[in-house]
Structure formats: structure tokens, C-alpha cells
Coordinates of C-alpha atoms and ligand atoms in Angstrom, one line a residue:
M190 CA -19.9 -30.7 -2.2
V191 CA -21.2 -29.0 -5.3
E192 CA -22.1 -25.8 -3.4
Q193 CA -18.8 -25.5 -1.8
K194 CA -17.2 -25.8 -5.3
I195 CA -19.5 -23.0 -6.6
W196 CA -18.4 -20.8 -3.8
N197 CA -14.8 -21.5 -4.6
D198 CA -15.5 -20.6 -8.2
C199 CA -17.1 -17.4 -7.0
K200 CA -14.1 -16.5 -5.0
A201 CA -11.9 -17.0 -8.0
E202 CA -14.2 -14.8 -10.0
L203 CA -14.3 -12.1 -7.4
K204 CA -10.5 -12.2 -7.3
K205 CA -10.5 -11.3 -10.9
K206 CA -13.0 -8.5 -10.4
L207 CA -11.7 -6.8 -7.3
N208 CA -8.4 -5.1 -6.8
P209 CA -6.0 -7.4 -5.0
H210 CA -6.0 -5.4 -1.8
N211 CA -9.8 -5.4 -1.5
Y212 CA -9.9 -9.1 -2.3
D213 CA -7.3 -10.0 0.3
S214 CA -8.9 -7.8 3.0
W215 CA -12.5 -8.7 2.5
V216 CA -13.2 -11.7 0.4
K217 CA -10.4 -14.0 1.1
P218 CA -11.2 -14.4 4.8
I219 CA -14.8 -15.4 4.0
N220 CA -15.7 -19.1 4.6
Y221 CA -18.5 -21.1 3.2
V222 CA -21.0 -22.5 5.7
S223 CA -24.1 -23.8 3.8
Y224 CA -26.4 -23.4 0.9
K225 CA -30.0 -24.3 1.6
N226 CA -33.3 -23.3 -0.1
T227 CA -31.6 -20.5 -2.1
T228 CA -30.0 -19.1 1.0
L229 CA -26.2 -18.9 1.0
T230 CA -24.6 -18.6 4.4
L231 CA -21.1 -17.5 4.8
A232 CA -18.9 -17.0 7.8
V233 CA -16.7 -13.9 8.5
P234 CA -14.4 -13.1 11.4
S235 CA -16.3 -10.2 13.1
T236 CA -19.5 -8.1 13.2
F237 CA -17.4 -5.4 11.7
F238 CA -16.8 -7.6 8.6
V239 CA -20.5 -8.2 8.3
E240 CA -21.2 -4.5 8.1
W241 CA -18.5 -3.7 5.7
I242 CA -19.3 -6.6 3.3
E243 CA -23.0 -5.8 3.5
E244 CA -22.3 -2.3 2.4
H245 CA -19.5 -2.8 -0.2
Y246 CA -19.4 -6.4 -1.5
K247 CA -22.8 -8.1 -0.9
D248 CA -24.1 -7.2 -4.3
S249 CA -21.0 -8.4 -6.1
I250 CA -21.0 -11.6 -4.2
K251 CA -24.7 -12.3 -4.9
Q252 CA -24.3 -11.4 -8.5
V253 CA -21.4 -13.8 -9.0
F254 CA -23.0 -16.6 -7.1
N255 CA -26.3 -16.1 -9.0
T256 CA -24.4 -16.4 -12.3
Y257 CA -22.7 -19.7 -11.2
S258 CA -25.7 -21.3 -9.5
G259 CA -28.4 -19.9 -11.8
V260 CA -30.6 -19.1 -8.8
D261 CA -31.4 -15.8 -7.2
I262 CA -30.0 -16.3 -3.8
D263 CA -30.3 -14.6 -0.4
L264 CA -27.0 -14.0 1.3
V265 CA -26.6 -14.4 5.1
L266 CA -23.4 -13.4 6.8
R267 CA -22.6 -14.9 10.1
V268 CA -19.8 -14.3 12.6
D269 CA -17.5 -17.3 13.1
E270 CA -16.1 -17.2 16.6
N271 CA -13.3 -19.5 15.6
Q272 CA -12.0 -17.2 13.0
R273 CA -11.5 -14.4 15.5
K274 CA -8.3 -14.4 17.5
G275 CA -6.4 -12.7 20.2
P276 CA -6.8 -9.9 22.7
E277 CA -9.9 -8.3 21.3
K278 CA -11.8 -11.5 21.8
A279 CA -10.5 -12.0 25.2
A280 CA -11.3 -8.4 26.2
G281 CA -14.7 -8.9 24.8
L282 CA -14.3 -5.9 22.6
A283 CA -15.3 -7.4 19.4
E284 CA -18.3 -9.1 21.1
K285 CA -19.9 -5.8 21.6
P286 CA -22.4 -5.1 18.9
P287 CA -21.3 -2.1 17.0
I288 CA -23.1 1.1 18.0
K289 CA -23.5 1.9 14.3
K290 CA -26.5 0.1 12.9
P291 CA -25.6 -2.6 10.4
V292 CA -25.1 -0.6 7.2
A293 CA -27.7 -2.6 5.4
A294 CA -30.3 -1.4 8.0
Q295 CA -33.6 -1.0 6.2
P296 CA -34.2 2.4 4.8
R297 CA -36.8 4.1 7.0
N298 CA -39.9 2.8 5.3
K299 CA -40.2 4.7 2.1
S300 CA -38.2 7.7 2.8
G301 CA -34.9 6.3 1.3
L302 CA -33.1 7.3 4.5
N303 CA -30.5 5.3 6.3
E304 CA -30.5 5.8 10.1
K305 CA -26.8 5.7 10.4
Y306 CA -26.4 9.1 8.8
I307 CA -27.3 11.5 11.6
F308 CA -26.0 14.9 12.7
K309 CA -24.5 13.4 15.9
H310 CA -22.2 11.2 13.8
F311 CA -21.0 14.1 11.8
V312 CA -17.7 15.6 12.9
V313 CA -17.6 19.4 12.5
G314 CA -14.6 21.5 11.7
K315 CA -13.7 24.5 9.7
S316 CA -13.9 22.7 6.3
N317 CA -17.5 21.7 6.8
E318 CA -19.1 23.9 9.5
F319 CA -20.9 26.1 7.0
C320 CA -22.6 23.1 5.3
Y321 CA -23.3 21.5 8.7
A322 CA -24.8 24.7 10.2
S323 CA -27.0 25.4 7.2
S324 CA -28.2 21.8 7.0
L325 CA -29.1 21.8 10.7
A326 CA -30.9 25.1 10.4
S327 CA -32.9 23.8 7.5
A328 CA -33.8 20.6 9.3
N329 CA -35.0 22.6 12.3
K330 CA -37.1 25.0 10.3
I331 CA -38.1 23.2 7.2
G332 CA -38.9 25.5 4.2
E333 CA -38.3 28.6 6.3
V334 CA -34.6 29.5 6.3
Y335 CA -32.7 28.3 3.2
N336 CA -34.8 27.1 0.3
P337 CA -33.4 25.5 -1.6
L338 CA -30.3 24.5 0.2
F339 CA -27.6 23.5 -2.2
L340 CA -24.7 21.5 -0.8
Y341 CA -21.7 21.5 -2.9
G342 CA -18.3 19.7 -2.5
G343 CA -15.9 17.1 -3.8
V344 CA -16.5 13.4 -3.7
G345 CA -16.5 11.7 -0.3
L346 CA -16.6 14.8 1.8
G347 CA -20.0 14.3 3.5
K348 CA -22.7 15.6 1.3
T349 CA -24.8 12.5 1.3
H350 CA -24.3 12.2 5.1
L351 CA -25.7 15.7 5.6
L352 CA -28.6 15.3 3.2
Q353 CA -29.6 12.1 5.0
A354 CA -29.1 13.7 8.4
I355 CA -31.5 16.4 7.5
G356 CA -34.1 13.8 6.6
N357 CA -33.5 11.8 9.8
H358 CA -33.6 14.9 11.9
V359 CA -36.9 16.0 10.5
L360 CA -38.5 12.6 11.0
Q361 CA -37.2 12.4 14.5
S362 CA -38.8 15.7 15.5
N363 CA -41.9 15.2 13.4
P364 CA -42.6 11.6 12.6
G365 CA -45.6 12.5 10.5
A366 CA -43.5 14.5 8.0
V367 CA -43.3 13.2 4.5
V368 CA -39.6 13.1 3.6
L369 CA -38.0 11.6 0.5
Y370 CA -34.3 11.1 -0.2
L371 CA -33.2 10.0 -3.6
T372 CA -30.5 10.5 -6.1
S373 CA -31.1 12.3 -9.3
E374 CA -30.6 9.0 -11.1
K375 CA -33.4 7.4 -9.2
F376 CA -35.6 10.4 -10.1
V377 CA -34.8 9.8 -13.8
N378 CA -35.6 6.1 -13.5
M379 CA -38.9 6.8 -11.7
L380 CA -39.8 9.3 -14.3
I381 CA -39.1 6.9 -17.2
N382 CA -41.1 4.2 -15.4
A383 CA -44.0 6.6 -14.9
L384 CA -43.9 7.6 -18.6
Q385 CA -43.8 4.0 -19.7
H386 CA -46.6 2.9 -17.6
G387 CA -48.8 6.0 -18.0
T388 CA -48.6 6.7 -14.3
M389 CA -47.5 10.3 -14.4
A390 CA -50.3 11.5 -12.2
N391 CA -49.1 9.2 -9.4
F392 CA -45.5 10.3 -10.0
R393 CA -46.4 14.0 -9.7
R394 CA -48.6 13.4 -6.6
K395 CA -45.8 11.5 -4.9
F396 CA -43.4 14.4 -5.3
R397 CA -45.7 17.2 -4.8
N398 CA -47.0 15.9 -1.5
L399 CA -43.7 16.0 0.2
D400 CA -42.6 18.1 3.1
V401 CA -38.9 17.6 2.4
L402 CA -37.3 16.6 -0.8
L403 CA -33.6 15.6 -0.7
V404 CA -32.0 15.1 -4.0
D405 CA -28.5 13.7 -4.1
D406 CA -26.0 14.0 -7.0
I407 CA -28.1 16.4 -9.0
Q408 CA -25.2 16.7 -11.5
F409 CA -26.6 13.6 -13.3
I410 CA -29.6 15.4 -14.6
G411 CA -27.4 17.4 -16.9
G412 CA -28.5 16.9 -20.5
K413 CA -31.7 15.1 -19.6
E414 CA -34.3 17.5 -20.9
R415 CA -37.5 15.7 -20.0
T416 CA -36.2 15.1 -16.5
Q417 CA -35.2 18.7 -16.0
E418 CA -38.6 19.8 -17.2
E419 CA -40.3 17.5 -14.7
F420 CA -37.9 18.5 -11.9
F421 CA -38.5 22.1 -12.6
H422 CA -42.3 21.7 -12.0
T423 CA -41.8 19.6 -8.9
F424 CA -39.4 22.2 -7.6
N425 CA -41.8 25.1 -8.3
T426 CA -44.7 23.3 -6.6
L427 CA -42.8 22.5 -3.5
Y428 CA -41.2 25.9 -3.4
E429 CA -44.5 27.7 -3.6
L430 CA -45.9 25.5 -0.8
K431 CA -42.8 26.4 1.3
K432 CA -41.6 22.9 1.5
Q433 CA -38.0 22.2 2.0
I434 CA -35.8 21.3 -0.9
V435 CA -32.2 20.2 -0.4
I436 CA -29.9 19.4 -3.2
A437 CA -26.3 18.0 -3.2
S438 CA -23.9 18.1 -6.0
D439 CA -20.2 17.7 -6.7
K440 CA -20.5 20.5 -9.2
F441 CA -21.3 24.1 -8.7
P442 CA -24.6 25.1 -10.5
K443 CA -22.6 27.3 -12.8
E444 CA -20.3 24.4 -13.8
M445 CA -23.1 21.9 -14.5
R446 CA -23.1 21.4 -18.2
N447 CA -26.3 21.0 -20.1
L448 CA -28.4 22.3 -17.2
E449 CA -31.3 24.5 -18.2
E450 CA -30.9 28.1 -17.2
R451 CA -34.1 28.3 -15.3
L452 CA -33.0 25.4 -13.1
R453 CA -29.6 26.8 -12.6
S454 CA -31.0 30.1 -11.4
R455 CA -33.4 28.4 -9.1
F456 CA -30.7 26.4 -7.5
A457 CA -29.1 29.7 -6.5
W458 CA -32.3 31.1 -5.0
G459 CA -31.6 29.9 -1.6
L460 CA -28.2 29.2 -0.1
I461 CA -25.2 27.5 -1.7
A462 CA -23.0 26.0 1.0
D463 CA -19.7 24.3 0.2
I464 CA -17.7 21.6 1.9
Q465 CA -13.9 21.8 1.7
P466 CA -11.5 18.9 1.9
P467 CA -11.0 18.0 5.6
E468 CA -8.3 19.4 7.8
L469 CA -6.1 17.1 9.8
E470 CA -8.0 17.6 13.1
I471 CA -11.3 16.5 11.5
K472 CA -9.7 13.5 9.9
I473 CA -8.3 12.4 13.3
A474 CA -11.6 13.0 15.1
I475 CA -13.6 11.1 12.4
L476 CA -11.2 8.1 12.7
I477 CA -11.5 8.0 16.4
L478 CA -15.2 8.2 16.3
L479 CA -15.5 5.5 13.6
A480 CA -13.2 3.2 15.4
Q481 CA -15.2 3.6 18.6
Q482 CA -18.5 3.0 16.8
N483 CA -17.1 -0.3 15.7
G484 CA -15.8 -1.3 19.1
F485 CA -12.1 -0.6 18.5
V486 CA -9.9 1.7 20.4
L487 CA -7.8 4.1 18.3
K488 CA -5.2 6.1 20.1
E489 CA -4.8 9.7 18.9
K490 CA -1.2 9.1 17.9
V491 CA -2.3 6.3 15.7
A492 CA -5.2 8.2 14.2
D493 CA -2.8 11.1 13.5
Y494 CA -0.5 8.7 11.7
L495 CA -3.3 7.2 9.6
A496 CA -4.8 10.6 8.9
N497 CA -1.5 11.8 7.5
K498 CA -1.3 8.9 5.2
I499 CA -4.6 9.5 3.5
N500 CA -4.7 12.8 1.8
S501 CA -7.9 12.7 0.0
N502 CA -11.4 12.4 1.1
I503 CA -13.2 11.0 4.1
R504 CA -14.6 8.0 2.2
E505 CA -11.1 6.9 1.5
L506 CA -10.1 7.5 5.1
E507 CA -13.0 5.3 6.2
G508 CA -11.8 2.6 3.7
A509 CA -8.3 2.7 5.1
L510 CA -9.5 2.4 8.7
A511 CA -11.8 -0.4 7.8
R512 CA -8.9 -2.3 6.4
V513 CA -6.9 -1.7 9.5
M514 CA -9.8 -2.8 11.7
A515 CA -10.3 -5.9 9.6
F516 CA -6.7 -6.8 9.9
A517 CA -6.7 -6.2 13.6
S518 CA -9.7 -8.5 14.1
L519 CA -8.2 -11.2 11.9
T520 CA -4.9 -11.2 13.6
G521 CA -6.0 -10.3 17.1
R522 CA -3.5 -7.5 17.3
T523 CA -4.1 -4.1 18.8
I524 CA -4.2 -1.2 16.5
D525 CA -0.9 0.7 16.6
T526 CA 1.2 2.5 14.1
D527 CA 3.0 -0.7 13.1
L528 CA -0.2 -2.5 12.3
V529 CA -1.4 0.5 10.3
E530 CA 1.9 0.6 8.4
E531 CA 1.7 -3.1 7.6
T532 CA -1.9 -3.0 6.6
L533 CA -1.6 -0.1 4.3
R534 CA 1.8 -0.8 2.9
G535 CA 1.8 -0.6 -0.9
I536 CA -1.7 0.9 -1.0
Y537 CA -1.2 4.4 0.4
D538 CA 2.5 4.5 0.3
D539 CA 4.3 7.6 1.4
V540 CA 5.6 9.7 -1.4
A541 CA 8.9 8.1 -1.9
C542 CA 10.3 10.6 -4.4
K543 CA 9.4 13.9 -5.7
M544 CA 8.2 13.9 -9.2
D545 CA 7.6 16.7 -11.6
I546 CA 4.5 17.2 -13.7
K547 CA 6.4 16.9 -17.0
T548 CA 8.0 13.6 -16.2
I549 CA 4.7 12.1 -15.1
Q550 CA 2.9 13.4 -18.3
K551 CA 5.7 12.0 -20.5
T552 CA 5.7 8.6 -18.8
V553 CA 1.9 8.3 -19.0
C554 CA 2.1 9.3 -22.7
G555 CA 4.7 6.6 -23.3
F556 CA 2.7 4.0 -21.4
Y557 CA -0.6 4.6 -23.3
G558 CA 1.0 5.5 -26.6
V559 CA -0.6 9.0 -26.9
K560 CA 1.2 12.1 -28.0
F561 CA 2.0 14.8 -25.4
S562 CA 0.1 17.4 -27.5
E563 CA -3.0 15.2 -27.4
L564 CA -2.7 14.7 -23.7
I565 CA -3.0 18.4 -23.0
S566 CA -5.4 19.1 -25.9
K567 CA -9.2 19.6 -25.5
R568 CA -10.0 16.3 -27.1
R569 CA -12.3 14.2 -25.0
S570 CA -12.3 10.8 -26.6
K571 CA -11.9 8.0 -24.1
S572 CA -8.5 6.9 -25.4
I573 CA -7.1 10.3 -24.5
A574 CA -9.3 11.3 -21.5
V575 CA -8.4 8.2 -19.5
P576 CA -4.6 8.8 -19.7
R577 CA -5.2 12.4 -19.1
H578 CA -7.2 11.8 -15.9
I579 CA -4.6 9.3 -14.7
A580 CA -1.7 11.7 -15.4
A581 CA -3.6 14.4 -13.5
Y582 CA -4.2 12.0 -10.6
L583 CA -0.5 11.1 -10.4
C584 CA 0.5 14.7 -10.5
R585 CA -1.8 15.4 -7.6
E586 CA -0.6 12.5 -5.6
F587 CA 3.1 12.7 -6.3
T588 CA 4.0 16.3 -6.7
D589 CA 3.5 19.3 -4.5
A590 CA 1.7 21.2 -7.4
S591 CA -1.6 22.8 -6.6
L592 CA -4.7 22.1 -8.6
P593 CA -4.5 25.3 -10.6
E594 CA -0.8 24.6 -11.4
I595 CA -1.7 21.2 -12.6
G596 CA -4.6 22.6 -14.6
K597 CA -2.2 25.0 -16.3
S598 CA 0.1 22.2 -17.3
F599 CA -2.8 20.3 -18.8
G600 CA -3.6 22.8 -21.5
G601 CA -4.9 25.5 -19.2
R602 CA -7.7 23.6 -17.6
D603 CA -9.7 24.8 -14.7
H604 CA -8.7 23.5 -11.2
T605 CA -12.1 22.0 -10.7
T606 CA -11.7 20.0 -13.9
I607 CA -8.5 18.6 -12.4
M608 CA -10.2 18.0 -9.1
H609 CA -12.8 15.9 -10.7
A610 CA -10.3 13.9 -12.8
V611 CA -8.4 13.2 -9.6
S612 CA -11.4 12.0 -7.6
K613 CA -12.7 10.0 -10.6
I614 CA -9.4 8.0 -10.8
K615 CA -9.3 7.6 -7.0
N616 CA -12.7 5.9 -7.2
E617 CA -11.7 3.9 -10.2
V618 CA -8.7 2.6 -8.4
E619 CA -11.0 1.1 -5.8
V620 CA -13.3 -0.7 -8.1
N621 CA -11.6 -1.1 -11.5
T622 CA -8.8 -3.7 -11.6
K623 CA -7.6 -2.5 -15.0
V624 CA -7.1 1.0 -13.9
Y625 CA -5.6 -0.1 -10.7
N626 CA -3.1 -2.3 -12.5
E627 CA -2.2 0.3 -15.1
I628 CA -1.4 2.9 -12.4
H629 CA 0.6 0.3 -10.6
E630 CA 2.6 -0.3 -13.7
I631 CA 3.2 3.4 -14.4
K632 CA 4.3 3.9 -10.8
K633 CA 6.7 1.0 -11.2
I634 CA 8.2 2.5 -14.3
M635 CA 8.6 5.8 -12.5
K636 CA 10.0 4.0 -9.4
M637 CA 7.3 5.8 -7.3
Ligands
ADP974 P1 -20.2 12.6 -0.5 O1 -21.7 12.3 -0.6 O2 -19.9 14.0 -0.4 O3 -19.5 11.9 -1.6 P2 -20.5 11.0 1.9 O4 -21.5 11.7 2.6 O5 -20.9 9.7 1.2 O6 -19.7 11.9 0.8 O7 -19.3 10.7 2.9 C1 -18.4 9.6 2.7 C2 -18.2 8.9 4.0 O8 -17.5 9.7 4.9 C3 -19.6 8.5 4.6 O9 -19.5 7.3 5.2 C4 -19.8 9.6 5.7 O10 -20.5 9.1 6.8 C5 -18.3 9.9 6.1 N1 -18.2 11.3 6.5 C6 -18.0 12.4 5.7 N2 -17.9 13.5 6.4 C7 -17.9 13.1 7.7 C8 -17.8 13.9 8.9 N3 -17.6 15.2 9.0 N4 -17.9 13.2 10.1 C9 -18.1 11.8 10.1 N5 -18.2 11.1 9.0 C10 -18.1 11.7 7.8
MG975 MG1 -22.8 11.3 -2.0

């Protein structure tokens, strides 16, 4: 069958694009069902797979298939009972529809909100209670308590979740409210579009009629002057009308480069609340909650084991759990520490040996052919910045050094600079095969 062959080619292409662990966990188990009238139907082992693929891989799959078939397809994922095995099926566990809405749930009409991000699904602890409480307070009394509310914290710590929860909460208690969630990139695109089509009046009206404006990842407006100007006016109008503005950023206003002073000062008018990396208890609670939402049982002991393995952010924790749940539903095994160990082996390995910063820096220099003096210099060219980020990431993962200590060893850089380098590489490892392989090689050289 021609279509079956196209699908096989797609799989081969996806294998090249994705890192091997992601490919094995998520794409390999997918089976071809049919291709009719531009609809491609694929079979996966569980409802949980459907959700995860919808959120993380659907676009890549569609894109690759479109390239091969030359047609813009619709992708339908279907659960194949035969692919599922073992006790879960027998116990009817995996039959249960997940409590969590499918991730691809339509955004609430035009608000840009996803109903799965609500306060009830947000686990609160020391590291995030400040952000949580101020978000809830703002949602309960829009425009009255903290305006603007500026949520600040590292990647994957829950900013988007809270921003969306505010919007959902407002709509829940007041369905007539006009709420808009968007990223600053989307704001830029909408603005460009309006400028190109001469529809600025519409653009302004849209924004200035809002009751609640939720802007995610505001750091991306740095350096974009026209956008900043327009945002400034939008901000002022809403502020004067006492409408709620909430902004999320992975940079503190003071650290945002190329941000106009007048915006910087406005961001600090209300409240700046920060989220810290999660403590162990939160990580455990989140894992148990997520497992439960997906119809799996996760014992505290197992959650503890998993939480201890993942030292970074909650997004990564979710990713690791997702892998474990996928493996469990494929093999029909219950989730215990052995299963976790097997699933995550080689991905989040325990620190096998203690490294020192200097050794890591030298190895990375040798691997990329850059001089040590360049590695710790202020130069920002890509050929140096990438090795520098990777070295910083490895130092963070494989030494006990604190962020400020690492910063000091990298030419006196600020700890937040190191933090960003580390989170950047962590994300890259997930999506960029080249970076993933290079790090793998470096680790091999260092016998990590
Ligand atoms: P950020 O926007 O800060 O990068 P996100 O809000 O996207 O992070 O969070 C990453 C993932 O972790 C999301 O799926 C989110 O639902 C989840 N998450 C983060 N914090 C919590 C929490 N305290 N409780 C439950 N889930 C959380
Ligand atoms: Mg976010």
C-alpha cells in the first residue's frame, strides 16, 4: 500500500528528527490504520498516548506526512485495544477516560485558554505559594489588588499554568468577561499583521476592550521597539480602566535586555511574584496527581524515587512520568521502582561520578575545539556560546557547585545567566538531536 509506505518513510524521517528516547517511547509504538480523504488515522496503545502525542508530536507528524504526501492532512489518533496489554487492561484502569481533558482540547473560544490549566490542578508548596496566592487574589478581584501582576521564574516551573488558571477562573465566575491569553510572540505577529493590512484600529480595539490581558513570555519583546510602543499604549489604557494585566517572564524586569525604561518601570508598578524550583514534596505531589489524572496509580515510594531522579523543572518531571506511564501501558506492568529505573535508564542517570568544573570545561573545549580563554570570555558568537552553555549545563548536572560558583568559573557570570544556559540546554536536549548526541559523546569521553 502506497500510504503505508509513506507512513513508514515518515517514521524513518521522525527517527532522524527526534532524540532516540523520544522516538522509541512515542513514535515507534504508533501503527498505521488508514488514509482516506486526506485523513490519516493512526493507532496508539492508550488514551494516555493520544494525549501526549497530540500535545507534543502531532505537529511534527503532520508536517512530515504533508511533505511526503504533498497534501495537508488531518491526523486522527485512535486507541488500539490489541496494542494494550496486561493488568491495567484487565483492571479496567486504562479504559477510564483520563480526567484531564485531552490536551488538544479547543481553546475556550477566542480567549486562548486551555481548560486543563486550572488552580485546582496546581500543587502548592513553599516554592510557588507566593505566585499561587497572588494569582488567585488577582483572579478573584480583577484589576483591584495587584496590577500588573508579574510572574517571574525559570523554565517549566508553572508560570503558564498560573496565567491560564487566572483566565479560566475569571471566566468561570464571570462568563461574560473578556479575557485574552497570548504569548508576546503572538502579540508581535498580530501587530505585524495589523500593520500590513492597515487594520490597526481593529487591533487596538481588540486589546483595549479586554477585562483581563494575560501575556506569557514577555521577555520576547526585548529589542522590538514598535511592539513595545504598542504594548505600552495597550498597557496604559487597560491600567487606567482598572482592567487586570498579568505578565509572565523567565527574566526579571531588570534583567530584560533592550526593554524600554518606561515599560520596565510599569512592570514593577504592581506586584512581582517569583516561583522557585520545586522542593521534593511538591514534586512528589505533582507526580501522584498527574498519574491519577491519567488513570494510573503511583505509590508514594515510587513517586519519591522518580522525583529524586529529576532535579530540574516540573515540565521535565512530567516528561519522565509520561515515559513511565507509556512504558507501563505498553508492557502491561504496574509502575514500581524497577519499571521507573528501566524506563529512565540512560536518560536521567544518577550521577555516577563526581566531576569538577575545570575538567568539564576542558573536555568541552577539547570536544568543540575552542580555547579555554574563549569559553570563559564575554564573546557571544554561536560557535562559542553553544559550547559554553553545554559546559555550564554539565557543570550544573554533574557537580555539586551552586549556580553562583559556576558563574564565577565562567568568567564571573551572573547566576541567572548560568540558570538560563542550563535550562536552554535542557530544552535543547529534548528536541535537538545534534545537541543530544554531542552531550552524549562528551559524557562518554568523561565516563559520566
Ligand atoms: P513555565 O510556563 O513556567 O515554563 P508551565 O506552566 O508550562 O511552566 O509548567 C510546565 C508543566 O508543569 C505544565 O504542564 C504544568 O501544568 C506543570 N506544573 C507546573 N507547576 C505545577 C504545579 N505546581 N502543580 C501541577 N502542575 C504543575
Ligand atoms: Mg510558559
